[in-house]
């Protein structure tokens, strides 16, 4: 159950006073999977909490696709309860045990 | 509050701290947000390490519990990333835990690999070396740590008197090296990442930092977020994520970057806007004598002016496709002394059959215009691997090099190396060994046809996947009797699976390490968890083979006093048996190797500080010089007030000048066509490269489920007009063919990257879509770096019912 601390770069308010655009903040607030924290100078802190990796990845993809999000930085990631790992594809189509 | 709420609070707190404080303040020395430390705290210990992946060199804080990495946080004390990480960086811990880690040495018997003991494995390597010492080669990596590369370097050049050692960095950075050496007389960028905060204009040459160096790119995006004016100009052969942020996009025909750069130089002279004072005091002119060569001969300004005269904006437009008005725009930016211009480049100019030439010209536009040496004002080449600079370039694991910027062909340099290594005179061989392409060509050629290299030991890289024209340079070796491939790796990569002997390696924080990033920053970390099974440090593997040879009486493994060349003593002066892995961590072998290596670094003013300084720091940029008891790093080389080797009153002094007069060289470097261009038979340009989610051949990132899910397979980017003409729709399988090979791959039309009509792009991370079966092994004649960025290809439609996606 991954948890990520994110810093989202968003457009600044139209008056260029250094605050984040209200439209961007509203768009982010509408996302149930995201909890917002402090915001300043066009950057918003957030935590992304997901039940599993597929939904974590889907949420990140949703964020990336938002026109109000210009950049995503990650400052913290916990994966202490991940235990199953997929194996990569192999050119010879063989299995993925030790070579 | 349960553990999950704790974690969420920690994550939010760390993010908020980044937003509010932009990393830790000067008086806050905690690399982690205190809330993270407190709330994740139970049983988790934290320590610093540089990220395992790219040459940006971000620092992470690694959280460990029960001998396992369980959390990653950006390091707030790290000047490079200030607490931030990219998507690869925050998954770096997961790269350790793929399900198919190699855990035992294995020998190929028939069609399978069978486990053997370490002692047997070491004995087999020693047998191969003793059987044909001159036919043995070592192929390493820009992912070798500094001590690993240094051990391999000393083993080969100091122990075996054999210069057949080269790193995979030959494939990514060699042209940058020859560009720096032939311009300044010494390798590596004089400037640093601080430029990204000071530049007013950043020119991005054939590079996609939004995906390849995302944290550096995020530093630029962040400036814009603060309302600072920063003009980004993307000069490339296809639209990328970087283009989306650029103010200007200049799209050029592959190879014609040479013409664009000459066009800028022409206009600076024709409009008399070059910096007369800077040129008068700091610049000399140079040309190649009769063909491509590294050092060339002196020439004069008038000859130089005549050489660029043909590159009028209109002529450059004809060659490159970039409108003449845009060439004038670039020249006028350089003409404006008030601007602060940073040029960034990486693989585009380097992987080029005139890679040295493009690199020289990138330096030339800055030198001629005087945009050199002020913060934000200079050329800055980037690296793709975490220690392409620290290990391949500084330790000098290239076939012609010695540590610290020295070369084997120079008798004084050899003598210096023999003195530091306490070796008898003449031990170091003066003839450069085989460079990467040559090494693998000879390995893939029968001995009867001149293929005199019969054994290659590969560490920390995957040449079966990453070499160009792989079915010429790698594949044949596997069918030639007598050729023996040894591979040290952490996963069963394509190369490991093809090996005769596989050695399981420790990875990243499973061992001590040091690396050097793209801005001359040397970084250190300690081992935090144990490697799985019998996996062991690469440096230990090298030292253990050396000891095996020593025990068999090999004279090369003895120094002048008959001591083992890797002898390490304990505090009481007794030798520690570091070749026995049970004792490898009785002492800090990395520290011993580094302290010896450090003695090389003063010769070319690449001074490194004592090991202990790096334990405290988040990296230090060399030269690191002791001033009044304080080890002080250097931001800008050759600049008075920044670089302590520059004499007072000179302002700028190129103190390794090849013309011996303190001047940098501006080279005549005309445009020449690519060796293979599209024609009627193969009408497309094919370019290869990387994607954000995956690192190089994907051997680590394809094992991280979320990265793999985010980008599961390679694709070919196709322009929409070409796709319509060919009748190809998004996701259709097409057959891509070049004169060297073919493969079936899904088309992505108007996707993340958008090539122009007549161009294709394929990323190389995917082992099932091995694009290096198609690429060209033509290379720069000076740097020997192959051109992965351009060859001629065609696209054949596969009827939908016949093609099925895996
Ligand atoms: S930018 Fe490079 S070094 Fe930094 S976190 Fe990403 S992959 Fe790692």
Tab-separated table of C-alpha atoms in Angstrom, chain A residues 1-3 48-51 78 81, chain B residues 1-9:
chain	number	residue	atom	x	y	z
A	1	UNK	CA	0.000	0.000	0.000
A	2	UNK	CA	2.181	2.810	-1.281
A	3	UNK	CA	2.166	6.323	0.138
A	48	UNK	CA	-1.140	10.308	-2.520
A	49	UNK	CA	-2.547	7.330	-0.687
A	50	UNK	CA	-3.535	4.218	-2.599
A	51	UNK	CA	-4.714	0.744	-1.683
A	78	UNK	CA	7.080	4.256	1.439
A	81	UNK	CA	4.681	-3.693	2.509
B	1	UNK	CA	-3.169	7.254	14.818
B	2	UNK	CA	-2.308	3.997	13.057
B	3	UNK	CA	0.882	3.382	11.089
B	4	UNK	CA	-0.753	4.307	7.810
B	5	UNK	CA	-1.894	7.674	9.159
B	6	UNK	CA	1.633	8.202	10.472
B	7	UNK	CA	3.023	7.531	7.025
B	8	UNK	CA	0.592	9.882	5.362
B	9	UNK	CA	1.338	12.608	7.873
